PDB file of C-alpha atoms in Angstrom:
ATOM      1  CA  UNK A   1     -18.622  29.408  34.512  1.00 48.00           C
ATOM      2  CA  UNK A   2     -15.263  27.769  33.868  1.00 50.00           C
ATOM      3  CA  UNK A   3     -16.882  24.349  33.325  1.00 50.00           C
ATOM      4  CA  UNK A   4     -19.446  25.881  30.986  1.00 51.00           C
ATOM      5  CA  UNK A   5     -16.694  27.340  28.820  1.00 50.00           C
ATOM      6  CA  UNK A   6     -14.953  23.969  28.585  1.00 49.00           C
ATOM      7  CA  UNK A   7     -18.119  22.227  27.435  1.00 52.00           C
ATOM      8  CA  UNK A   8     -18.996  24.856  24.859  1.00 56.00           C
ATOM      9  CA  UNK A   9     -15.818  24.378  22.845  1.00 57.00           C
ATOM     10  CA  UNK A  10     -13.462  26.763  24.633  1.00 58.00           C
ATOM     11  CA  UNK A  11     -10.272  25.458  26.146  1.00 63.00           C
ATOM     12  CA  UNK A  12      -7.932  27.117  28.611  1.00 60.00           C
ATOM     13  CA  UNK A  13      -4.785  28.640  27.077  1.00 63.00           C
ATOM     14  CA  UNK A  14      -2.060  26.090  26.315  1.00 58.00           C
ATOM     15  CA  UNK A  15       0.643  25.930  28.945  1.00 60.00           C
ATOM     16  CA  UNK A  16       3.914  24.506  27.732  1.00 60.00           C
ATOM     17  CA  UNK A  17       5.662  22.222  30.192  1.00 58.00           C
ATOM     18  CA  UNK A  18       8.868  23.995  29.099  1.00 54.00           C
ATOM     19  CA  UNK A  19       7.798  27.545  29.997  1.00 56.00           C
ATOM     20  CA  UNK A  20       9.790  29.423  32.632  1.00 52.00           C
ATOM     21  CA  UNK A  21       6.702  29.545  34.816  1.00 55.00           C
ATOM     22  CA  UNK A  22       7.053  25.826  35.621  1.00 57.00           C
ATOM     23  CA  UNK A  23      10.847  25.625  35.902  1.00 59.00           C
ATOM     24  CA  UNK A  24      11.474  28.174  38.646  1.00 65.00           C
ATOM     25  CA  UNK A  25      13.872  30.019  36.347  1.00 64.00           C
ATOM     26  CA  UNK A  26      16.182  27.004  35.887  1.00 70.00           C
ATOM     27  CA  UNK A  27      17.422  26.106  32.388  1.00 70.00           C
ATOM     28  CA  UNK A  28      15.133  23.677  30.623  1.00 67.00           C
ATOM     29  CA  UNK A  29      16.348  20.638  28.713  1.00 71.00           C
ATOM     30  CA  UNK A  30      14.288  20.556  25.551  1.00 70.00           C
ATOM     31  CA  UNK A  31      13.783  17.266  23.698  1.00 71.00           C
ATOM     32  CA  UNK A  32      16.237  16.604  20.872  1.00 75.00           C
ATOM     33  CA  UNK A  33      14.617  16.448  17.438  1.00 76.00           C
ATOM     34  CA  UNK A  34      16.075  13.402  15.589  1.00 84.00           C
ATOM     35  CA  UNK A  35      16.212  14.928  12.074  1.00 88.00           C
ATOM     36  CA  UNK A  36      18.808  12.464  10.646  1.00 88.00           C
ATOM     37  CA  UNK A  37      16.670   9.516  11.758  1.00 91.00           C
ATOM     38  CA  UNK A  38      13.566  11.075  10.244  1.00 92.00           C
ATOM     39  CA  UNK A  39      15.326  11.738   6.936  1.00 93.00           C
ATOM     40  CA  UNK A  40      16.601   8.157   6.879  1.00 95.00           C
ATOM     41  CA  UNK A  41      13.076   6.859   7.531  1.00 95.00           C
ATOM     42  CA  UNK A  42      11.689   9.062   4.750  1.00 96.00           C
ATOM     43  CA  UNK A  43      14.253   7.640   2.296  1.00 96.00           C
ATOM     44  CA  UNK A  44      13.360   4.102   3.318  1.00 95.00           C
ATOM     45  CA  UNK A  45       9.620   4.727   2.942  1.00 96.00           C
ATOM     46  CA  UNK A  46      10.192   6.231  -0.503  1.00 96.00           C
ATOM     47  CA  UNK A  47      12.282   3.232  -1.555  1.00 92.00           C
ATOM     48  CA  UNK A  48       9.626   0.803  -0.335  1.00 90.00           C
ATOM     49  CA  UNK A  49       6.908   2.801  -2.116  1.00 93.00           C
ATOM     50  CA  UNK A  50       8.884   2.621  -5.369  1.00 91.00           C
ATOM     51  CA  UNK A  51       9.185  -1.151  -4.980  1.00 90.00           C
ATOM     52  CA  UNK A  52       5.456  -1.397  -4.294  1.00 90.00           C
ATOM     53  CA  UNK A  53       4.701   0.602  -7.442  1.00 92.00           C
ATOM     54  CA  UNK A  54       7.005  -1.634  -9.494  1.00 90.00           C
ATOM     55  CA  UNK A  55       5.441  -4.748  -7.941  1.00 89.00           C
ATOM     56  CA  UNK A  56       1.905  -3.624  -8.777  1.00 91.00           C
ATOM     57  CA  UNK A  57       2.858  -2.630 -12.314  1.00 92.00           C
ATOM     58  CA  UNK A  58       4.524  -6.008 -12.748  1.00 91.00           C
ATOM     59  CA  UNK A  59       1.099  -7.657 -12.937  1.00 93.00           C
ATOM     60  CA  UNK A  60       0.190  -5.699 -16.062  1.00 93.00           C
ATOM     61  CA  UNK A  61       0.354  -7.729 -19.265  1.00 91.00           C
ATOM     62  CA  UNK A  62       0.066  -6.202 -22.721  1.00 91.00           C
ATOM     63  CA  UNK A  63      -1.684  -9.392 -23.885  1.00 91.00           C
ATOM     64  CA  UNK A  64      -4.402  -8.978 -21.259  1.00 91.00           C
ATOM     65  CA  UNK A  65      -6.762 -11.734 -20.182  1.00 92.00           C
ATOM     66  CA  UNK A  66      -8.012 -14.422 -22.565  1.00 90.00           C
ATOM     67  CA  UNK A  67     -11.267 -13.339 -24.242  1.00 87.00           C
ATOM     68  CA  UNK A  68     -11.046  -9.956 -22.421  1.00 90.00           C
ATOM     69  CA  UNK A  69      -7.873  -8.357 -23.718  1.00 93.00           C
ATOM     70  CA  UNK A  70      -8.876  -4.926 -22.392  1.00 93.00           C
ATOM     71  CA  UNK A  71      -8.208  -6.136 -18.834  1.00 93.00           C
ATOM     72  CA  UNK A  72      -4.430  -5.988 -18.518  1.00 94.00           C
ATOM     73  CA  UNK A  73      -3.901  -6.830 -14.818  1.00 93.00           C
ATOM     74  CA  UNK A  74      -3.142 -10.514 -14.234  1.00 93.00           C
ATOM     75  CA  UNK A  75      -3.499 -10.305 -10.449  1.00 92.00           C
ATOM     76  CA  UNK A  76      -7.083  -9.122 -10.164  1.00 92.00           C
ATOM     77  CA  UNK A  77      -9.878  -8.187 -12.552  1.00 93.00           C
ATOM     78  CA  UNK A  78     -13.659  -8.233 -12.658  1.00 92.00           C
ATOM     79  CA  UNK A  79     -14.877 -11.801 -12.988  1.00 88.00           C
ATOM     80  CA  UNK A  80     -16.225 -12.877 -16.341  1.00 86.00           C
ATOM     81  CA  UNK A  81     -19.732 -13.411 -14.957  1.00 85.00           C
ATOM     82  CA  UNK A  82     -19.481 -11.435 -11.711  1.00 84.00           C
ATOM     83  CA  UNK A  83     -20.167  -7.941 -13.012  1.00 82.00           C
ATOM     84  CA  UNK A  84     -17.778  -5.812 -10.997  1.00 83.00           C
ATOM     85  CA  UNK A  85     -17.004  -8.583  -8.503  1.00 89.00           C
ATOM     86  CA  UNK A  86     -13.269  -9.222  -8.393  1.00 91.00           C
ATOM     87  CA  UNK A  87     -11.519 -12.439  -9.330  1.00 92.00           C
ATOM     88  CA  UNK A  88      -7.963 -13.006  -8.141  1.00 93.00           C
ATOM     89  CA  UNK A  89      -5.551 -14.419 -10.707  1.00 94.00           C
ATOM     90  CA  UNK A  90      -8.444 -14.263 -13.184  1.00 94.00           C
ATOM     91  CA  UNK A  91      -6.818 -15.918 -16.198  1.00 94.00           C
ATOM     92  CA  UNK A  92      -5.780 -18.994 -14.213  1.00 95.00           C
ATOM     93  CA  UNK A  93      -8.936 -19.143 -12.091  1.00 93.00           C
ATOM     94  CA  UNK A  94     -11.305 -18.877 -15.036  1.00 93.00           C
ATOM     95  CA  UNK A  95      -9.358 -21.316 -17.215  1.00 94.00           C
ATOM     96  CA  UNK A  96      -9.838 -23.922 -14.475  1.00 94.00           C
ATOM     97  CA  UNK A  97     -13.327 -23.126 -13.164  1.00 92.00           C
ATOM     98  CA  UNK A  98     -15.217 -21.788 -16.182  1.00 91.00           C
ATOM     99  CA  UNK A  99     -13.361 -23.077 -19.250  1.00 90.00           C
ATOM    100  CA  UNK A 100     -12.201 -26.387 -17.719  1.00 94.00           C
ATOM    101  CA  UNK A 101      -9.281 -26.183 -20.130  1.00 93.00           C
ATOM    102  CA  UNK A 102      -6.128 -27.815 -18.754  1.00 94.00           C
ATOM    103  CA  UNK A 103      -3.939 -26.599 -21.635  1.00 95.00           C
ATOM    104  CA  UNK A 104      -4.970 -22.997 -21.044  1.00 95.00           C
ATOM    105  CA  UNK A 105      -4.585 -23.461 -17.274  1.00 95.00           C
ATOM    106  CA  UNK A 106      -1.002 -24.736 -17.744  1.00 97.00           C
ATOM    107  CA  UNK A 107      -0.220 -21.789 -20.022  1.00 96.00           C
ATOM    108  CA  UNK A 108      -1.641 -19.281 -17.507  1.00 95.00           C
ATOM    109  CA  UNK A 109       0.158 -20.974 -14.595  1.00 96.00           C
ATOM    110  CA  UNK A 110       3.454 -20.701 -16.486  1.00 96.00           C
ATOM    111  CA  UNK A 111       2.747 -17.073 -17.371  1.00 94.00           C
ATOM    112  CA  UNK A 112       2.090 -16.311 -13.686  1.00 94.00           C
ATOM    113  CA  UNK A 113       5.186 -18.237 -12.557  1.00 95.00           C
ATOM    114  CA  UNK A 114       7.337 -16.203 -14.918  1.00 93.00           C
ATOM    115  CA  UNK A 115       5.703 -12.985 -13.757  1.00 92.00           C
ATOM    116  CA  UNK A 116       6.197 -13.827 -10.065  1.00 92.00           C
ATOM    117  CA  UNK A 117       9.869 -14.671 -10.680  1.00 92.00           C
ATOM    118  CA  UNK A 118      10.349 -11.215 -12.224  1.00 90.00           C
ATOM    119  CA  UNK A 119       8.483  -9.581  -9.352  1.00 90.00           C
ATOM    120  CA  UNK A 120      10.682 -11.308  -6.770  1.00 90.00           C
ATOM    121  CA  UNK A 121      13.735  -9.753  -8.405  1.00 86.00           C
ATOM    122  CA  UNK A 122      12.001  -6.376  -8.468  1.00 81.00           C
ATOM    123  CA  UNK A 123      11.243  -6.241  -4.755  1.00 80.00           C
ATOM    124  CA  UNK A 124      14.423  -7.831  -3.445  1.00 77.00           C
ATOM    125  CA  UNK A 125      16.128  -5.567  -0.934  1.00 60.00           C
TER     126      UNK A 125
END
């Protein structure tokens, strides 16, 4: 019957390894909870998350993409002829591959270089 109960979703009652039953009445050394370390880790995670948010927002340009100003993200956007398929660095990629316009490609490369320089300063620790 015991095996049947285990297989039908019932488990035996939890037995703590720190209960008096297993220590023969001797004092038990309980594990130390490292609260200061946890709080420090939480602060660090929050700081990194804030940098990640700033990094992601750094790719947003008010000017948007050439011929598609409603797309503001310079890092990734739907491709011009891909439907919802993503294109990375769309302004630069499309100026080279679709438009074959070296002047526009140089402009977009400079715009990205400037953006990346700002982002490096944003995420520096």
